[in-house]
Short mmCIF file of C-alpha atoms in Angstrom, two decimals:
data_model
loop_
_atom_site.label_atom_id
_atom_site.label_comp_id
_atom_site.label_asym_id
_atom_site.label_seq_id
_atom_site.Cartn_x
_atom_site.Cartn_y
_atom_site.Cartn_z
CA UNK B 1 29.93 155.81 -72.85
CA UNK B 2 27.32 158.64 -71.93
CA UNK B 3 24.76 159.43 -73.97
CA UNK B 4 22.60 162.45 -74.71
CA UNK B 5 18.73 162.33 -75.28
CA UNK B 6 17.16 165.79 -76.15
CA UNK B 7 13.48 166.98 -76.61
CA UNK B 8 12.65 168.00 -79.66
CA UNK B 9 9.73 171.12 -81.36
CA UNK B 10 10.49 170.77 -84.84
CA UNK B 11 11.70 168.65 -88.16
CA UNK B 12 14.74 171.29 -88.43
CA UNK B 13 15.26 171.13 -84.71
CA UNK B 14 15.96 167.47 -84.41
CA UNK B 15 18.88 167.69 -87.55
CA UNK B 16 20.35 170.39 -85.46
CA UNK B 17 20.01 168.41 -82.94
CA UNK B 18 21.96 165.55 -84.45
CA UNK B 19 24.16 167.46 -85.90
CA UNK B 20 24.88 169.19 -82.32
CA UNK B 21 26.41 165.81 -80.90
CA UNK B 22 22.59 164.35 -79.61
CA UNK B 23 22.87 160.41 -79.16
CA UNK B 24 18.62 160.37 -79.34
CA UNK B 25 16.25 161.75 -79.68
CA UNK B 26 12.65 162.18 -77.47
CA UNK B 27 9.76 163.31 -79.30
CA UNK B 28 5.79 161.76 -79.64
CA UNK B 29 2.61 162.94 -80.10
CA UNK B 30 -0.03 164.25 -76.91
CA UNK B 31 -1.83 161.36 -77.18
CA UNK B 32 0.51 158.67 -76.28
CA UNK B 33 3.23 160.98 -74.07
CA UNK B 34 3.65 164.02 -71.10
CA UNK B 35 4.73 167.04 -71.49
CA UNK B 36 6.30 167.24 -75.19
CA UNK B 37 6.98 170.97 -76.73
CA UNK B 38 5.64 169.54 -79.81
CA UNK B 39 3.10 167.20 -81.02
CA UNK B 40 4.21 165.54 -84.22
CA UNK B 41 2.25 163.72 -86.70
CA UNK B 42 3.02 160.36 -87.71
CA UNK B 43 4.65 161.33 -90.78
CA UNK B 44 6.70 163.82 -89.42
CA UNK B 45 7.49 161.05 -86.83
CA UNK B 46 8.74 158.56 -89.81
CA UNK B 47 10.82 161.42 -90.78
CA UNK B 48 12.45 162.08 -87.56
CA UNK B 49 13.31 158.39 -87.09
CA UNK B 50 14.89 158.34 -90.75
CA UNK B 51 16.62 160.83 -89.71
CA UNK B 52 18.03 160.02 -87.84
CA UNK B 53 19.25 156.93 -88.21
CA UNK B 54 20.64 158.07 -91.09
CA UNK B 55 23.06 160.33 -88.58
CA UNK B 56 23.93 156.46 -87.28
CA UNK B 57 21.57 157.96 -84.21
CA UNK B 58 18.53 156.90 -82.21
CA UNK B 59 15.19 157.33 -81.45
CA UNK B 60 13.18 156.88 -78.16
CA UNK B 61 9.21 157.42 -78.33
CA UNK B 62 7.18 158.99 -75.61
CA UNK B 63 4.82 156.58 -74.16
CA UNK B 64 4.61 157.25 -71.06
CA UNK B 65 0.87 158.96 -70.82
CA UNK B 66 -1.37 158.03 -67.51
CA UNK B 67 -3.59 155.87 -69.36
CA UNK B 68 -7.25 155.33 -68.56
CA UNK B 69 -9.05 152.13 -70.59
CA UNK B 70 -10.40 154.56 -73.57
CA UNK B 71 -6.96 155.80 -73.74
CA UNK B 72 -5.32 151.89 -73.47
CA UNK B 73 -6.91 151.19 -76.74
CA UNK B 74 -4.90 153.29 -79.05
CA UNK B 75 -2.04 151.82 -77.55
CA UNK B 76 -1.72 148.82 -79.85
CA UNK B 77 -2.32 150.23 -82.87
CA UNK B 78 -0.37 152.96 -82.53
CA UNK B 79 2.65 150.60 -81.11
CA UNK B 80 1.80 148.82 -84.60
CA UNK B 81 3.30 152.37 -86.65
CA UNK B 82 6.27 152.28 -84.60
CA UNK B 83 7.53 149.09 -85.11
CA UNK B 84 7.03 149.88 -88.96
CA UNK B 85 8.92 152.73 -88.91
CA UNK B 86 11.82 151.39 -86.75
CA UNK B 87 12.09 153.17 -83.46
CA UNK B 88 15.17 151.99 -81.51
CA UNK B 89 13.07 152.55 -77.84
CA UNK B 90 10.06 154.04 -76.14
CA UNK B 91 9.61 155.52 -73.00
CA UNK B 92 6.58 153.81 -70.74
CA UNK B 93 5.41 154.34 -67.07
CA UNK B 94 2.29 152.82 -67.24
CA UNK B 95 2.06 148.57 -66.74
CA UNK B 96 -0.68 148.45 -68.75
CA UNK B 97 1.60 149.37 -71.68
CA UNK B 98 4.26 146.81 -70.79
CA UNK B 99 0.51 144.15 -70.43
CA UNK B 100 0.07 145.10 -74.04
CA UNK B 101 3.50 143.97 -75.15
CA UNK B 102 3.39 140.52 -73.79
CA UNK B 103 1.94 139.95 -77.15
CA UNK B 104 5.52 139.88 -79.49
CA UNK B 105 3.64 141.57 -82.31
CA UNK B 106 3.68 144.64 -80.00
CA UNK B 107 6.99 144.09 -78.86
CA UNK B 108 9.49 147.11 -78.41
CA UNK B 109 12.49 147.68 -76.61
CA UNK B 110 11.17 150.17 -73.08
CA UNK B 111 12.41 152.95 -71.35
CA UNK B 112 10.55 152.68 -67.95
CA UNK B 113 9.45 156.50 -67.01
CA UNK B 114 7.08 156.53 -63.85
CA UNK B 115 8.25 159.72 -63.67
CA UNK B 116 8.03 160.31 -59.50
CA UNK B 117 7.87 157.21 -58.72
CA UNK B 118 11.44 155.65 -60.00
CA UNK B 119 13.26 156.24 -56.62
CA UNK B 120 14.99 152.80 -56.15
CA UNK B 121 17.11 150.12 -57.01
CA UNK B 122 14.89 147.56 -56.17
CA UNK B 123 12.23 148.85 -58.31
CA UNK B 124 14.02 149.90 -61.16
CA UNK B 125 15.53 145.78 -61.14
CA UNK B 126 11.86 144.45 -60.40
CA UNK B 127 11.34 146.39 -63.70
CA UNK B 128 14.41 145.47 -65.89
CA UNK B 129 13.46 141.61 -64.85
CA UNK B 130 10.35 142.16 -67.53
CA UNK B 131 12.00 143.64 -70.10
CA UNK B 132 12.91 147.69 -69.56
CA UNK B 133 15.86 147.93 -70.99
CA UNK B 134 17.05 151.54 -69.60
CA UNK B 135 14.75 153.52 -66.71
CA UNK B 136 14.41 157.31 -66.50
CA UNK B 137 15.01 158.67 -62.91
CA UNK B 138 12.85 160.42 -61.17
CA UNK B 139 13.89 164.07 -61.12
CA UNK B 140 13.39 164.34 -56.71
CA UNK B 141 16.09 161.80 -56.34
CA UNK B 142 18.95 163.89 -54.62
CA UNK B 143 22.97 162.83 -55.05
CA UNK B 144 23.34 161.32 -51.74
CA UNK B 145 20.39 158.77 -52.88
CA UNK B 146 21.67 158.28 -56.47
CA UNK B 147 25.51 157.72 -55.09
CA UNK B 148 23.46 154.51 -53.52
CA UNK B 149 20.95 153.44 -56.34
CA UNK B 150 22.81 153.35 -59.44
CA UNK B 151 26.14 150.68 -58.90
CA UNK B 152 22.61 148.27 -58.04
CA UNK B 153 20.70 148.49 -60.84
CA UNK B 154 21.03 146.12 -63.97
CA UNK B 155 20.19 148.78 -66.59
CA UNK B 156 21.30 151.64 -67.92
CA UNK B 157 20.05 154.98 -66.20
CA UNK B 158 18.94 158.59 -67.04
CA UNK B 159 18.46 161.44 -65.05
CA UNK B 160 17.70 165.62 -66.45
CA UNK B 161 21.18 167.53 -66.61
CA UNK B 162 19.42 170.47 -68.08
CA UNK B 163 15.28 171.59 -68.62
CA UNK B 164 11.96 172.14 -66.80
CA UNK B 165 10.83 169.55 -64.00
CA UNK B 166 7.64 169.16 -63.69
CA UNK B 167 5.60 169.20 -59.72
CA UNK B 168 2.26 168.01 -60.50
CA UNK B 169 -0.53 166.40 -62.60
CA UNK B 170 -3.80 166.33 -63.02
CA UNK B 171 -6.25 164.70 -65.75
CA UNK B 172 -8.39 167.43 -64.67
CA UNK B 173 -8.50 170.55 -66.72
CA UNK B 174 -7.64 173.24 -63.88
CA UNK B 175 -6.97 176.11 -65.34
CA UNK B 176 -10.18 176.06 -67.59
CA UNK B 177 -12.65 175.21 -64.70
CA UNK B 178 -11.03 178.58 -63.37
CA UNK B 179 -11.20 180.68 -66.37
CA UNK B 180 -15.04 179.04 -66.30
CA UNK B 181 -15.68 180.28 -62.86
CA UNK B 182 -14.50 183.85 -63.58
CA UNK B 183 -16.82 184.14 -66.72
CA UNK B 184 -13.55 184.38 -68.65
CA UNK B 185 -12.35 182.83 -71.90
CA UNK B 186 -8.08 182.68 -71.94
CA UNK B 187 -6.32 180.69 -73.82
CA UNK B 188 -4.26 177.69 -71.76
CA UNK B 189 -1.59 176.24 -74.11
CA UNK B 190 2.36 176.55 -73.02
CA UNK B 191 2.47 179.13 -75.43
CA UNK B 192 0.84 181.59 -72.98
CA UNK B 193 2.96 181.36 -70.65
CA UNK B 194 0.56 181.71 -67.53
CA UNK B 195 2.42 180.69 -64.29
CA UNK B 196 0.98 180.91 -60.43
CA UNK B 197 2.66 181.82 -56.93
CA UNK B 198 1.88 180.71 -53.10
CA UNK B 199 0.35 182.98 -51.23
CA UNK B 200 2.64 185.26 -49.40
CA UNK B 201 5.53 184.88 -51.79
CA UNK B 202 4.86 186.56 -54.31
CA UNK B 203 8.11 185.80 -56.43
CA UNK B 204 7.50 182.53 -56.30
CA UNK B 205 6.82 181.63 -60.40
CA UNK B 206 5.54 178.14 -61.46
CA UNK B 207 4.56 178.05 -65.04
CA UNK B 208 1.00 176.51 -65.81
CA UNK B 209 -0.48 175.15 -69.12
CA UNK B 210 -3.17 172.59 -70.36
CA UNK B 211 -2.92 170.06 -73.38
CA UNK B 212 -4.75 166.86 -74.36
CA UNK B 213 -3.35 165.19 -70.22
CA UNK B 214 -4.57 168.16 -68.56
CA UNK B 215 -2.98 170.36 -66.17
CA UNK B 216 1.26 170.04 -65.53
CA UNK B 217 2.61 172.83 -63.16
CA UNK B 218 6.47 172.45 -63.06
CA UNK B 219 9.56 173.80 -60.30
CA UNK B 220 9.82 177.98 -59.94
CA UNK B 221 13.19 177.15 -61.57
CA UNK B 222 14.81 174.57 -64.42
CA UNK B 223 17.51 172.10 -64.12
CA UNK B 224 21.63 172.26 -64.37
CA UNK B 225 23.33 170.28 -63.42
CA UNK B 226 26.84 171.67 -64.97
CA UNK B 227 29.02 171.73 -62.76
CA UNK B 228 28.32 168.03 -61.44
CA UNK B 229 28.68 165.82 -64.42
CA UNK B 230 31.74 164.34 -63.35
CA UNK B 231 29.34 162.99 -60.84
CA UNK B 232 26.53 161.08 -62.56
CA UNK B 233 29.77 160.06 -64.89
CA UNK B 234 31.48 158.14 -61.83
CA UNK B 235 28.05 156.48 -60.30
CA UNK B 236 28.18 156.02 -63.25
CA UNK B 237 24.75 157.52 -64.57
CA UNK B 238 24.81 157.28 -68.26
CA UNK B 239 22.19 158.86 -70.09
CA UNK B 240 22.04 162.30 -69.65
CA UNK B 241 18.29 164.04 -70.38
CA UNK B 242 18.54 166.96 -71.88
CA UNK B 243 14.66 168.92 -72.02
CA UNK B 244 13.09 171.74 -73.84
CA UNK B 245 10.03 172.48 -72.99
CA UNK B 246 10.12 175.93 -71.77
CA UNK B 247 13.94 176.47 -73.70
CA UNK B 248 13.43 176.71 -77.31
CA UNK B 249 15.10 177.14 -80.66
CA UNK B 250 18.49 177.72 -81.73
CA UNK B 251 19.38 178.81 -78.49
CA UNK B 252 18.51 175.09 -77.04
CA UNK B 253 20.25 173.19 -79.72
CA UNK B 254 23.73 176.13 -78.91
CA UNK B 255 23.09 174.75 -74.97
CA UNK B 256 22.75 170.95 -76.78
CA UNK B 257 26.41 171.27 -78.73
CA UNK B 258 27.62 172.94 -75.41
CA UNK B 259 26.58 169.54 -73.41
CA UNK B 260 27.86 167.45 -76.03
CA UNK B 261 31.15 169.12 -76.27
CA UNK B 262 31.47 168.62 -72.19
CA UNK B 263 29.97 164.95 -72.43
CA UNK B 264 33.47 163.93 -74.67
CA UNK B 265 35.70 165.63 -71.98
CA UNK B 266 33.71 163.52 -68.77
CA UNK B 267 34.70 160.27 -71.58
CA UNK B 268 37.75 161.26 -72.46
CA UNK B 269 38.52 161.65 -68.34
CA UNK B 270 39.62 165.45 -69.43
CA UNK B 271 36.65 167.27 -67.43
CA UNK B 272 37.52 169.77 -64.69
CA UNK B 273 35.59 171.78 -62.16
CA UNK B 274 37.08 174.56 -63.32
CA UNK B 275 35.34 173.43 -67.12
CA UNK B 276 31.94 172.87 -64.97
CA UNK B 277 31.67 176.85 -64.31
CA UNK B 278 32.44 177.85 -67.52
CA UNK B 279 29.54 175.46 -68.73
CA UNK B 280 27.45 176.93 -66.78
CA UNK B 281 27.51 180.20 -67.40
CA UNK B 282 27.58 179.61 -70.67
CA UNK B 283 24.12 177.80 -70.32
CA UNK B 284 22.90 180.52 -67.96
CA UNK B 285 23.18 182.87 -71.42
CA UNK B 286 21.64 180.65 -73.31
CA UNK B 287 18.81 180.20 -71.29
CA UNK B 288 15.61 182.24 -71.79
CA UNK B 289 16.15 185.16 -69.22
CA UNK B 290 12.57 184.83 -67.96
CA UNK B 291 13.64 181.38 -66.24
CA UNK B 292 15.95 180.80 -63.94
CA UNK B 293 18.25 178.02 -62.90
CA UNK B 294 19.48 175.85 -60.12
CA UNK B 295 19.94 172.80 -59.13
CA UNK B 296 16.89 171.45 -58.63
CA UNK B 297 16.43 168.20 -55.92
CA UNK B 298 19.94 167.25 -56.83
CA UNK B 299 22.15 168.73 -53.32
CA UNK B 300 19.11 167.98 -51.20
CA UNK B 301 19.57 165.96 -48.14
CA UNK B 302 17.85 162.95 -48.60
CA UNK B 303 15.96 163.23 -44.85
CA UNK B 304 14.30 167.08 -46.24
CA UNK B 305 13.13 165.33 -50.01
CA UNK B 306 11.18 162.85 -47.75
#
């Protein structure tokens, strides 16, 4: 059974996503997780967890930040809190966090999420042998490589089917440094809608913002794999990610509902290529008009990605 995992921006949206057919809510707080639509308080994280469990669904908490020593010092207390509220899993990319969880007091089921580094079955199986229950495949892995990777892994795989792709992160406050240099006081948060362009490519549009974890830059277009769901099922890719970072509000819920309906048909063996085109058209109509959609790295030649 294919599962849908979706980011959450509010308690209200979390409730609606569960009703729309999402299986796993993905959220957290900026101190421990990367590129979240919203940084939830501990009280709200507990509320969302209870809400999901009451609906017979699950939650996964982002603990995939790039930690320095002082950041790791706060992790044990956070893990104890997550165990207390009964979260189903966490996403982790830093071996330092995994090392902390060797102590049974802090152990939680974890999904290995080291972003761009997760590109081979051997790496995934390495972490599976060290307790990972799932792995988040890098968004830069194309179809031809996925088809070779997926059958060889020992744990379920997550892959992005809709949403934004981060192409660069720096712990440095690059935007704030720039505005300091030009002697201007400007907001650098996500909602500001800032972007950068390549020299001599005025149509390029790389979203950029700063938060607790530094500076984040995103691909020109967001990902939509509506016409490739059957391929993902056949590989098999068992968890489909819906990323709502730049797709807020009820439109994201509507997109999730469309993917839930598609998931059910794919699982039932009733999916057709024509329905893939219908899904793509419907999602495009709900997607923010200032952001375009394509298949990301999925259809690239693996030699090009290298």
